[in-house]
PDB file of C-alpha atoms in Angstrom:
ATOM      1  CA  LEU A 351     100.659  -1.862 -16.922  1.00 91.00           C
ATOM      2  CA  ALA A 352      97.501  -1.671 -14.229  1.00 92.00           C
ATOM      3  CA  GLU A 353      96.219  -4.377 -16.391  1.00 93.00           C
ATOM      4  CA  TYR A 354      98.963  -6.441 -16.800  1.00 92.00           C
ATOM      5  CA  ARG A 355      99.463  -6.383 -12.754  1.00 91.00           C
ATOM      6  CA  ALA A 356      95.603  -7.023 -12.458  1.00 92.00           C
ATOM      7  CA  ALA A 357      96.430 -10.178 -14.643  1.00 92.00           C
ATOM      8  CA  VAL A 358      99.188 -11.436 -13.015  1.00 91.00           C
ATOM      9  CA  ALA A 359      97.578 -10.845  -9.339  1.00 91.00           C
ATOM     10  CA  GLU A 360      94.875 -13.349 -10.476  1.00 91.00           C
ATOM     11  CA  ALA A 361      97.053 -15.919 -12.431  1.00 92.00           C
ATOM     12  CA  ALA A 362      98.855 -16.203  -9.381  1.00 90.00           C
ATOM     13  CA  GLU A 363      95.403 -16.818  -7.229  1.00 90.00           C
ATOM     14  CA  LEU A 364      94.316 -19.390  -9.813  1.00 89.00           C
ATOM     15  CA  ASP A 365      98.079 -21.045  -9.457  1.00 90.00           C
ATOM     16  CA  GLN A 366      97.454 -21.062  -5.914  1.00 88.00           C
ATOM     17  CA  GLN A 367      93.802 -22.681  -6.035  1.00 87.00           C
ATOM     18  CA  GLN A 368      95.387 -25.176  -8.953  1.00 88.00           C
ATOM     19  CA  ARG A 369      97.833 -26.373  -6.289  1.00 85.00           C
ATOM     20  CA  VAL A 370      95.381 -27.004  -3.870  1.00 86.00           C
ATOM     21  CA  LEU A 371      92.739 -28.777  -6.420  1.00 87.00           C
ATOM     22  CA  GLY A 372      95.781 -30.404  -7.880  1.00 84.00           C
ATOM     23  CA  GLY A 373      97.119 -31.861  -4.922  1.00 79.00           C
ATOM     24  CA  VAL A 374      94.067 -33.011  -3.525  1.00 82.00           C
ATOM     25  CA  ALA A 375      93.460 -34.500  -7.025  1.00 83.00           C
ATOM     26  CA  GLU A 376      96.643 -36.435  -6.829  1.00 81.00           C
ATOM     27  CA  VAL A 377      96.146 -37.755  -3.388  1.00 76.00           C
ATOM     28  CA  ALA A 378      92.578 -38.877  -4.480  1.00 80.00           C
ATOM     29  CA  ARG A 379      93.963 -40.988  -7.740  1.00 77.00           C
ATOM     30  CA  GLY A 380      96.851 -42.601  -5.299  1.00 74.00           C
ATOM     31  CA  LYS A 381      99.183 -40.604  -6.531  1.00 77.00           C
ATOM     32  CA  GLY A 382     101.812 -37.240  -4.549  1.00 71.00           C
ATOM     33  CA  ARG A 383     101.267 -37.603  -1.074  1.00 72.00           C
ATOM     34  CA  ASN A 384      99.526 -40.954  -0.594  1.00 70.00           C
ATOM     35  CA  ARG A 385     101.664 -42.902   1.058  1.00 71.00           C
ATOM     36  CA  ARG A 386      99.271 -46.216   0.428  1.00 70.00           C
ATOM     37  CA  ARG A 387      99.058 -45.732  -3.071  1.00 73.00           C
ATOM     38  CA  MET A 388      95.579 -45.923  -3.424  1.00 75.00           C
ATOM     39  CA  SER A 389      92.936 -44.249  -4.858  1.00 79.00           C
ATOM     40  CA  PHE A 390      89.617 -42.792  -3.708  1.00 82.00           C
ATOM     41  CA  GLN A 391      87.823 -45.206  -5.814  1.00 82.00           C
ATOM     42  CA  ARG A 392      89.869 -48.105  -4.581  1.00 81.00           C
ATOM     43  CA  PHE A 393      89.454 -46.625  -0.503  1.00 84.00           C
ATOM     44  CA  VAL A 394      85.634 -46.545  -1.383  1.00 87.00           C
ATOM     45  CA  LEU A 395      85.678 -50.080  -2.389  1.00 87.00           C
ATOM     46  CA  ALA A 396      88.103 -51.356   0.439  1.00 87.00           C
ATOM     47  CA  SER A 397      85.924 -50.132   2.789  1.00 90.00           C
ATOM     48  CA  LEU A 398      82.633 -52.050   1.133  1.00 91.00           C
ATOM     49  CA  LEU A 399      85.213 -55.075   1.176  1.00 92.00           C
ATOM     50  CA  ASP A 400      86.070 -54.791   4.771  1.00 93.00           C
ATOM     51  CA  ASP A 401      81.984 -55.107   5.473  1.00 94.00           C
ATOM     52  CA  VAL A 402      81.706 -58.207   3.155  1.00 94.00           C
ATOM     53  CA  LEU A 403      84.719 -59.676   5.050  1.00 95.00           C
ATOM     54  CA  ARG A 404      83.430 -59.558   8.464  1.00 95.00           C
ATOM     55  CA  GLN A 405      80.283 -61.568   7.111  1.00 94.00           C
ATOM     56  CA  ALA A 406      82.343 -63.840   5.388  1.00 94.00           C
ATOM     57  CA  SER A 407      84.676 -64.913   7.893  1.00 95.00           C
ATOM     58  CA  GLU A 408      81.711 -65.605  10.428  1.00 94.00           C
ATOM     59  CA  ARG A 409      80.817 -68.648   8.059  1.00 92.00           C
ATOM     60  CA  LEU A 410      84.489 -69.675   6.986  1.00 94.00           C
ATOM     61  CA  GLU A 411      85.524 -69.693  10.359  1.00 94.00           C
ATOM     62  CA  ARG A 412      82.703 -72.077  11.095  1.00 92.00           C
ATOM     63  CA  MET A 413      83.118 -74.227   8.402  1.00 91.00           C
ATOM     64  CA  THR A 414      86.873 -74.808   8.910  1.00 92.00           C
ATOM     65  CA  GLY A 415      86.526 -75.314  12.226  1.00 91.00           C
ATOM     66  CA  GLY A 416      87.877 -71.810  13.351  1.00 92.00           C
ATOM     67  CA  ARG A 417      90.814 -72.040  11.761  1.00 93.00           C
ATOM     68  CA  TYR A 418      90.591 -69.521   8.917  1.00 95.00           C
ATOM     69  CA  ARG A 419      89.420 -65.248   8.932  1.00 95.00           C
ATOM     70  CA  LEU A 420      89.449 -63.585   5.361  1.00 95.00           C
ATOM     71  CA  VAL A 421      91.453 -59.932   5.765  1.00 94.00           C
ATOM     72  CA  ARG A 422      92.250 -57.743   3.780  1.00 90.00           C
ATOM     73  CA  SER A 423      96.142 -56.945   3.437  1.00 83.00           C
ATOM     74  CA  ASP A 424      97.405 -53.461   4.370  1.00 72.00           C
ATOM     75  CA  VAL A 425     100.850 -54.029   2.758  1.00 70.00           C
ATOM     76  CA  VAL A 426     101.807 -51.793  -0.510  1.00 62.00           C
ATOM     77  CA  THR A 427     102.583 -54.719  -2.674  1.00 58.00           C
ATOM     78  CA  HIS A 428     102.776 -52.604  -5.662  1.00 57.00           C
ATOM     79  CA  MET A 429     103.341 -48.632  -5.879  1.00 53.00           C
ATOM     80  CA  GLY A 430     100.888 -48.717  -8.430  1.00 50.00           C
ATOM     81  CA  GLN A 431      96.831 -47.262  -7.720  1.00 45.00           C
ATOM     82  CA  ALA A 432      95.741 -51.432  -8.113  1.00 56.00           C
ATOM     83  CA  SER A 433      96.880 -51.735  -4.361  1.00 64.00           C
ATOM     84  CA  GLY A 434      94.294 -52.121  -1.361  1.00 70.00           C
ATOM     85  CA  LEU A 435      92.167 -54.913  -2.441  1.00 79.00           C
ATOM     86  CA  ASP A 436      94.176 -57.701  -1.989  1.00 84.00           C
ATOM     87  CA  LEU A 437      93.043 -60.878   0.401  1.00 90.00           C
ATOM     88  CA  GLU A 438      95.174 -62.661   2.839  1.00 92.00           C
ATOM     89  CA  VAL A 439      93.779 -65.665   5.251  1.00 94.00           C
ATOM     90  CA  LEU A 440      94.604 -65.674   8.967  1.00 94.00           C
ATOM     91  CA  ASP A 441      95.733 -68.932   9.800  1.00 94.00           C
ATOM     92  CA  HIS A 442      94.998 -69.427  13.559  1.00 92.00           C
ATOM     93  CA  TYR A 443      97.085 -72.408  13.593  1.00 92.00           C
ATOM     94  CA  SER A 444     100.075 -69.977  12.969  1.00 92.00           C
ATOM     95  CA  GLY A 445      98.519 -67.275  13.948  1.00 91.00           C
ATOM     96  CA  LYS A 446      99.957 -65.360  10.649  1.00 91.00           C
ATOM     97  CA  PRO A 447      98.230 -64.279   7.706  1.00 92.00           C
ATOM     98  CA  ARG A 448      99.146 -65.939   4.664  1.00 91.00           C
ATOM     99  CA  SER A 449      98.177 -65.470   0.672  1.00 90.00           C
ATOM    100  CA  VAL A 450      94.411 -66.805  -0.128  1.00 90.00           C
ATOM    101  CA  ALA A 451      96.523 -68.852  -2.903  1.00 91.00           C
ATOM    102  CA  THR A 452      98.016 -71.229  -0.589  1.00 92.00           C
ATOM    103  CA  LEU A 453      94.512 -72.413   0.624  1.00 91.00           C
ATOM    104  CA  SER A 454      93.780 -75.948  -1.024  1.00 89.00           C
ATOM    105  CA  GLY A 455      91.453 -76.846  -3.230  1.00 87.00           C
ATOM    106  CA  GLY A 456      88.425 -77.398  -0.633  1.00 88.00           C
ATOM    107  CA  GLU A 457      89.541 -74.418   0.911  1.00 91.00           C
ATOM    108  CA  SER A 458      89.339 -72.440  -1.622  1.00 91.00           C
ATOM    109  CA  PHE A 459      86.103 -73.183  -2.252  1.00 90.00           C
ATOM    110  CA  LEU A 460      85.145 -72.603   1.631  1.00 92.00           C
ATOM    111  CA  ALA A 461      86.724 -68.932   1.134  1.00 93.00           C
ATOM    112  CA  ALA A 462      84.809 -68.801  -1.913  1.00 90.00           C
ATOM    113  CA  LEU A 463      81.478 -69.821  -0.512  1.00 90.00           C
ATOM    114  CA  SER A 464      81.879 -67.540   2.275  1.00 92.00           C
ATOM    115  CA  LEU A 465      82.446 -64.685   0.583  1.00 92.00           C
ATOM    116  CA  SER A 466      79.746 -65.405  -1.521  1.00 89.00           C
ATOM    117  CA  LEU A 467      77.471 -65.143   1.026  1.00 89.00           C
ATOM    118  CA  GLY A 468      79.002 -62.269   2.766  1.00 91.00           C
ATOM    119  CA  LEU A 469      78.540 -60.498  -0.281  1.00 89.00           C
ATOM    120  CA  VAL A 470      74.595 -61.213  -0.052  1.00 86.00           C
ATOM    121  CA  ASP A 471      74.319 -60.224   3.495  1.00 86.00           C
ATOM    122  CA  VAL A 472      75.929 -56.378   3.164  1.00 89.00           C
ATOM    123  CA  VAL A 473      74.532 -56.107  -0.485  1.00 86.00           C
ATOM    124  CA  GLN A 474      71.161 -56.918   1.498  1.00 83.00           C
ATOM    125  CA  GLY A 475      72.262 -54.471   3.979  1.00 83.00           C
ATOM    126  CA  TYR A 476      73.175 -51.768   1.917  1.00 82.00           C
ATOM    127  CA  SER A 477      70.222 -52.110  -0.281  1.00 78.00           C
ATOM    128  CA  GLY A 478      67.793 -51.045   2.167  1.00 74.00           C
ATOM    129  CA  GLY A 479      65.238 -53.756   3.000  1.00 68.00           C
ATOM    130  CA  VAL A 480      65.650 -55.814  -0.209  1.00 73.00           C
ATOM    131  CA  GLN A 481      66.061 -59.301   0.229  1.00 75.00           C
ATOM    132  CA  LEU A 482      67.674 -62.079  -1.566  1.00 76.00           C
ATOM    133  CA  ASP A 483      65.817 -64.760  -1.060  1.00 80.00           C
ATOM    134  CA  ALA A 484      67.603 -67.314  -3.485  1.00 82.00           C
ATOM    135  CA  LEU A 485      71.406 -68.829  -3.760  1.00 81.00           C
ATOM    136  CA  PHE A 486      72.664 -70.961  -6.346  1.00 85.00           C
ATOM    137  CA  ILE A 487      75.819 -72.960  -5.618  1.00 83.00           C
ATOM    138  CA  ASP A 488      77.169 -74.629  -8.707  1.00 79.00           C
ATOM    139  CA  GLU A 489      79.852 -77.655  -7.799  1.00 72.00           C
ATOM    140  CA  GLY A 490      82.980 -76.965  -5.320  1.00 78.00           C
ATOM    141  CA  PHE A 491      81.628 -79.457  -3.212  1.00 82.00           C
ATOM    142  CA  GLY A 492      83.583 -82.593  -4.529  1.00 81.00           C
ATOM    143  CA  THR A 493      86.960 -80.947  -3.255  1.00 82.00           C
ATOM    144  CA  LEU A 494      85.957 -81.172   0.321  1.00 85.00           C
ATOM    145  CA  ASP A 495      86.746 -84.120   2.984  1.00 85.00           C
ATOM    146  CA  ALA A 496      83.959 -85.210   5.041  1.00 84.00           C
ATOM    147  CA  GLU A 497      84.621 -82.965   8.011  1.00 86.00           C
ATOM    148  CA  SER A 498      84.431 -79.790   5.506  1.00 86.00           C
ATOM    149  CA  LEU A 499      81.162 -81.144   3.449  1.00 85.00           C
ATOM    150  CA  ASP A 500      79.095 -81.858   7.032  1.00 86.00           C
ATOM    151  CA  ARG A 501      80.282 -77.864   8.047  1.00 87.00           C
ATOM    152  CA  ALA A 502      79.299 -76.500   4.920  1.00 87.00           C
ATOM    153  CA  ILE A 503      76.029 -78.153   4.502  1.00 85.00           C
ATOM    154  CA  GLU A 504      75.271 -76.758   8.345  1.00 87.00           C
ATOM    155  CA  VAL A 505      75.733 -73.615   7.330  1.00 87.00           C
ATOM    156  CA  LEU A 506      73.857 -73.791   4.115  1.00 86.00           C
ATOM    157  CA  THR A 507      70.888 -75.731   6.444  1.00 85.00           C
ATOM    158  CA  ASP A 508      70.851 -72.187   8.888  1.00 86.00           C
ATOM    159  CA  LEU A 509      70.171 -70.302   5.567  1.00 83.00           C
ATOM    160  CA  ASN A 510      67.591 -72.475   4.299  1.00 83.00           C
ATOM    161  CA  ARG A 511      66.489 -72.155   7.746  1.00 84.00           C
ATOM    162  CA  SER A 512      66.312 -68.377   7.776  1.00 82.00           C
ATOM    163  CA  GLY A 513      63.921 -68.671   4.954  1.00 82.00           C
ATOM    164  CA  ARG A 514      66.053 -68.945   1.953  1.00 82.00           C
ATOM    165  CA  LEU A 515      66.110 -71.477  -1.146  1.00 84.00           C
ATOM    166  CA  ILE A 516      69.584 -72.806  -1.596  1.00 84.00           C
ATOM    167  CA  ALA A 517      70.161 -74.650  -4.325  1.00 85.00           C
ATOM    168  CA  ILE A 518      73.140 -76.829  -4.687  1.00 85.00           C
ATOM    169  CA  ILE A 519      74.052 -78.116  -8.303  1.00 85.00           C
ATOM    170  CA  SER A 520      76.343 -81.076  -8.068  1.00 83.00           C
ATOM    171  CA  HIS A 521      77.272 -84.481  -8.877  1.00 81.00           C
ATOM    172  CA  VAL A 522      78.666 -85.508  -5.641  1.00 79.00           C
ATOM    173  CA  GLY A 523      76.518 -88.579  -4.451  1.00 79.00           C
ATOM    174  CA  GLU A 524      77.327 -88.395  -1.042  1.00 78.00           C
ATOM    175  CA  LEU A 525      75.256 -84.839  -0.860  1.00 78.00           C
ATOM    176  CA  LYS A 526      72.203 -86.821  -1.757  1.00 77.00           C
ATOM    177  CA  ALA A 527      71.802 -88.357   1.613  1.00 77.00           C
ATOM    178  CA  ARG A 528      72.299 -84.977   2.978  1.00 78.00           C
ATOM    179  CA  ILE A 529      69.622 -83.181   1.543  1.00 81.00           C
ATOM    180  CA  GLY A 530      66.209 -84.163   1.473  1.00 79.00           C
ATOM    181  CA  THR A 531      64.447 -82.065  -1.309  1.00 84.00           C
ATOM    182  CA  ARG A 532      66.313 -82.364  -4.905  1.00 85.00           C
ATOM    183  CA  LEU A 533      65.886 -82.487  -8.351  1.00 86.00           C
ATOM    184  CA  GLU A 534      67.628 -85.130 -10.159  1.00 87.00           C
ATOM    185  CA  VAL A 535      68.731 -85.285 -13.648  1.00 87.00           C
ATOM    186  CA  ILE A 536      69.089 -89.268 -14.253  1.00 88.00           C
ATOM    187  CA  LYS A 537      71.364 -90.012 -17.760  1.00 89.00           C
ATOM    188  CA  MET A 538      69.322 -91.950 -19.720  1.00 89.00           C
ATOM    189  CA  ASP A 539      70.648 -94.273 -23.318  1.00 89.00           C
ATOM    190  CA  ARG A 540      68.710 -91.018 -25.466  1.00 88.00           C
ATOM    191  CA  GLY A 541      69.372 -87.979 -23.448  1.00 90.00           C
ATOM    192  CA  SER A 542      68.105 -87.721 -19.617  1.00 93.00           C
ATOM    193  CA  ARG A 543      65.180 -87.390 -17.362  1.00 92.00           C
ATOM    194  CA  THR A 544      64.617 -85.566 -14.674  1.00 91.00           C
ATOM    195  CA  GLU A 545      63.009 -86.919 -10.777  1.00 89.00           C
ATOM    196  CA  LEU A 546      61.866 -84.514  -7.880  1.00 89.00           C
ATOM    197  CA  VAL A 547      62.590 -86.428  -4.683  1.00 87.00           C
ATOM    198  CA  VAL A 548      61.193 -84.835  -1.742  1.00 86.00           C
ATOM    199  CA  GLY A 549      62.274 -85.962   1.515  1.00 73.00           C
TER     200      GLY A 549
END
């Protein structure tokens, strides 16, 4: 009887520990009393994403004449663990956030470019001084109007002045006049040839 009572007491203590630890585990998985339904892993990723968005938004505002800023949505759109990493764009013209899916093709390209540059900044900041010296951008410039193209090139030129190699892969003829040093691929009857232009 004494052994039985000791075992019952031990089981009750273990049950209490399991309730506490199980409750913490449920919250960390985005369940139980977790009102946001955001897992701990997503919480950490959301914190890193906020850092990227701060850096990206500085450039996006420059490239859009102060119109757009990227923000992370706090709205719980679905009650699963996949919430917390949705993006919105704050449109300063209307003063309201809206889905990034509503951006035009050129605006989407500028947002993606800004996110890439923001990610580079955050990776460098978190990596203890590792420098990312080269950035390759493939296409997208053809979706921009002349004013947006000017602003995007201005941001990339500033990056180039800071010591980074910026390589743009594009078929947009208007870029030729704006980029001094370029490697041109010239289509021929039988294959193609390259020509280095130093401006």
